[in-house]
Amino acid sequence: MTTVDRSRLAALHAEEEQRFVDLHPTSARLAKEAGEHLLAGVPMPWMTRWPGSFPLFVESAEGGRFTDVDGIGYVDLCLGDTGSMTGHCLPAVAEAVRERTERGITTMLPSTDAAWVAGELSRRFGLPRWQMAMTATDANRFVLRFARHLTDRPRIAVMDWCYHGTVDETLGVLEHGRAGDRVVPRPGALGPQVDVATTTAVVPFNDLDALEARLAEGDVACLLMEPALTNIGIVLPDDGYLAGVREVTRRHGVLLVNDETHTICAGPGGATAAWGLDPDLVVIGKPIGGGIPVAAYGMTEEVAARLEGPMLGHDIDVAGVGGTLSGSALAMAAVRATLSTALRQEDFDVSVPLAEQFTEGISDVIAEHDLPWHVQRLGCRAEYWFCPPPRTGAEAAAAVDEELDAFFHLWTVNRGVLLAPFHNMSLFSPFHDRSDVDAHTSAFRGAVEALLG
């Protein structure tokens, strides 16, 4: 197998850093000015993760592309890290938001769009009852609280190296990545409110024996999981694994929650619908608003019936669920417009084949150069790894190559293609086309040839 010369990698990276600086003088100036009053120079911490010495400043974005303040156009394969997986600036959403702002944005009363949204989510995901939130983080927090209330059990369970937003209980990992290890804070987690081991059980993905052993202890209220891991890179479930998860959780009286915020890439109803899954609750976040902040969580009739009492109680406003702006008229108008015109089967019929072509192109380059790398795909989402396919979150985390990640991100953005900053993820919308796939494949090939000399 071919290996990478690390000194050559470092030299190439330095060249690309200088190229980035030379290409973006206006972004450089704006970044310097932003540092005066914005902590870390950005309005949200994750924006520091982009390649280059400073983040790009965007002038406009439409469909599958954007233009920066230096007038350079890009193929956008990040799409706001799924927030704009519909494509940027959907006309129907822009019109719905404009119209709604002229008739009232929020009143803390239901709008006529809310019932339609709940009905459409029910049709897509197969769960009959729904509530709204501002973000998937909020929706996950609310679901965990409901689960503890319904089961009278203190802990929740998650997958090792999962990601469910900034929910405190989910920021835990197994100390050495093995079943039965001590639960410790995820590396990088700032200021944990309590020892995560007191709130959370953690099990490896694709390990039914570990799940069985941990749930048998009887203290877990719910298992919150993605049907496929996505935020440590795509880790796909083994054949039969998800059916096994459902059987084990049901047998131990543990509620099963599917977080579809990223796995919506599998189809209009996420992996839940695409793979015929049967969760007790589902969470869906950012893409359903076409860029407007919104999320939702759905549940079975059985779960809903058990929650009706508390939901109608006098103290529901201090119960730790809900929020003043959740379910606002603006958000509901945006979701209705999005789900009416995007994230439909006909949209995935365009975006999924593009992800397949992306996977084929990168796989061909990897094979031509006999590299021990691979490409993983989930619906219209794909990414490459500098290792063989991992089966667990711990294997995926151990395989992260920060030097290669940073180099490929920088090389591709310098050639007009933007990947997600956290790993080598690419997401396709119906507004992309084969030329966008080819642009990335060409950039990837150039990077590999430069690395290998």
mmCIF file with all atom_site columns, N, CA, C and O in Angstrom, residues 69 117 147 263 296 375:
data_model
loop_
_atom_site.group_PDB
_atom_site.id
_atom_site.type_symbol
_atom_site.label_atom_id
_atom_site.label_alt_id
_atom_site.label_comp_id
_atom_site.label_asym_id
_atom_site.label_entity_id
_atom_site.label_seq_id
_atom_site.pdbx_PDB_ins_code
_atom_site.Cartn_x
_atom_site.Cartn_y
_atom_site.Cartn_z
_atom_site.occupancy
_atom_site.B_iso_or_equiv
_atom_site.pdbx_formal_charge
_atom_site.auth_seq_id
_atom_site.auth_comp_id
_atom_site.auth_asym_id
_atom_site.auth_atom_id
_atom_site.pdbx_PDB_model_num
ATOM 1  N N  . VAL A 1 69  ? -16.554 37.320 -0.463 1.00 0.00 ? 69  VAL A N  1
ATOM 2  C CA . VAL A 1 69  ? -16.436 38.771 -0.600 1.00 0.00 ? 69  VAL A CA 1
ATOM 3  C C  . VAL A 1 69  ? -15.292 39.187 -1.519 1.00 0.00 ? 69  VAL A C  1
ATOM 4  O O  . VAL A 1 69  ? -15.197 40.360 -1.882 1.00 0.00 ? 69  VAL A O  1
ATOM 5  N N  . VAL A 1 117 ? -47.665 21.077 9.153  1.00 0.00 ? 117 VAL A N  1
ATOM 6  C CA . VAL A 1 117 ? -46.293 20.607 9.350  1.00 0.00 ? 117 VAL A CA 1
ATOM 7  C C  . VAL A 1 117 ? -46.297 19.287 10.117 1.00 0.00 ? 117 VAL A C  1
ATOM 8  O O  . VAL A 1 117 ? -45.609 18.328 9.735  1.00 0.00 ? 117 VAL A O  1
ATOM 9  N N  . ALA A 1 147 ? -38.390 11.107 28.543 1.00 0.00 ? 147 ALA A N  1
ATOM 10 C CA . ALA A 1 147 ? -38.084 9.689  28.746 1.00 0.00 ? 147 ALA A CA 1
ATOM 11 C C  . ALA A 1 147 ? -37.835 9.379  30.217 1.00 0.00 ? 147 ALA A C  1
ATOM 12 O O  . ALA A 1 147 ? -38.319 8.360  30.741 1.00 0.00 ? 147 ALA A O  1
ATOM 13 N N  . THR A 1 263 ? -29.086 12.056 9.419  1.00 0.00 ? 263 THR A N  1
ATOM 14 C CA . THR A 1 263 ? -29.431 10.894 8.607  1.00 0.00 ? 263 THR A CA 1
ATOM 15 C C  . THR A 1 263 ? -30.671 11.132 7.748  1.00 0.00 ? 263 THR A C  1
ATOM 16 O O  . THR A 1 263 ? -31.085 10.228 7.008  1.00 0.00 ? 263 THR A O  1
ATOM 17 N N  . ALA A 1 296 ? -37.981 19.533 15.293 1.00 0.00 ? 296 ALA A N  1
ATOM 18 C CA . ALA A 1 296 ? -39.234 18.892 15.689 1.00 0.00 ? 296 ALA A CA 1
ATOM 19 C C  . ALA A 1 296 ? -38.922 17.532 16.285 1.00 0.00 ? 296 ALA A C  1
ATOM 20 O O  . ALA A 1 296 ? -37.870 16.944 16.028 1.00 0.00 ? 296 ALA A O  1
ATOM 21 N N  . VAL A 1 375 ? -14.117 5.313  0.774  1.00 0.00 ? 375 VAL A N  1
ATOM 22 C CA . VAL A 1 375 ? -15.209 6.293  0.754  1.00 0.00 ? 375 VAL A CA 1
ATOM 23 C C  . VAL A 1 375 ? -16.441 5.636  1.347  1.00 0.00 ? 375 VAL A C  1
ATOM 24 O O  . VAL A 1 375 ? -16.750 4.480  1.043  1.00 0.00 ? 375 VAL A O  1
#
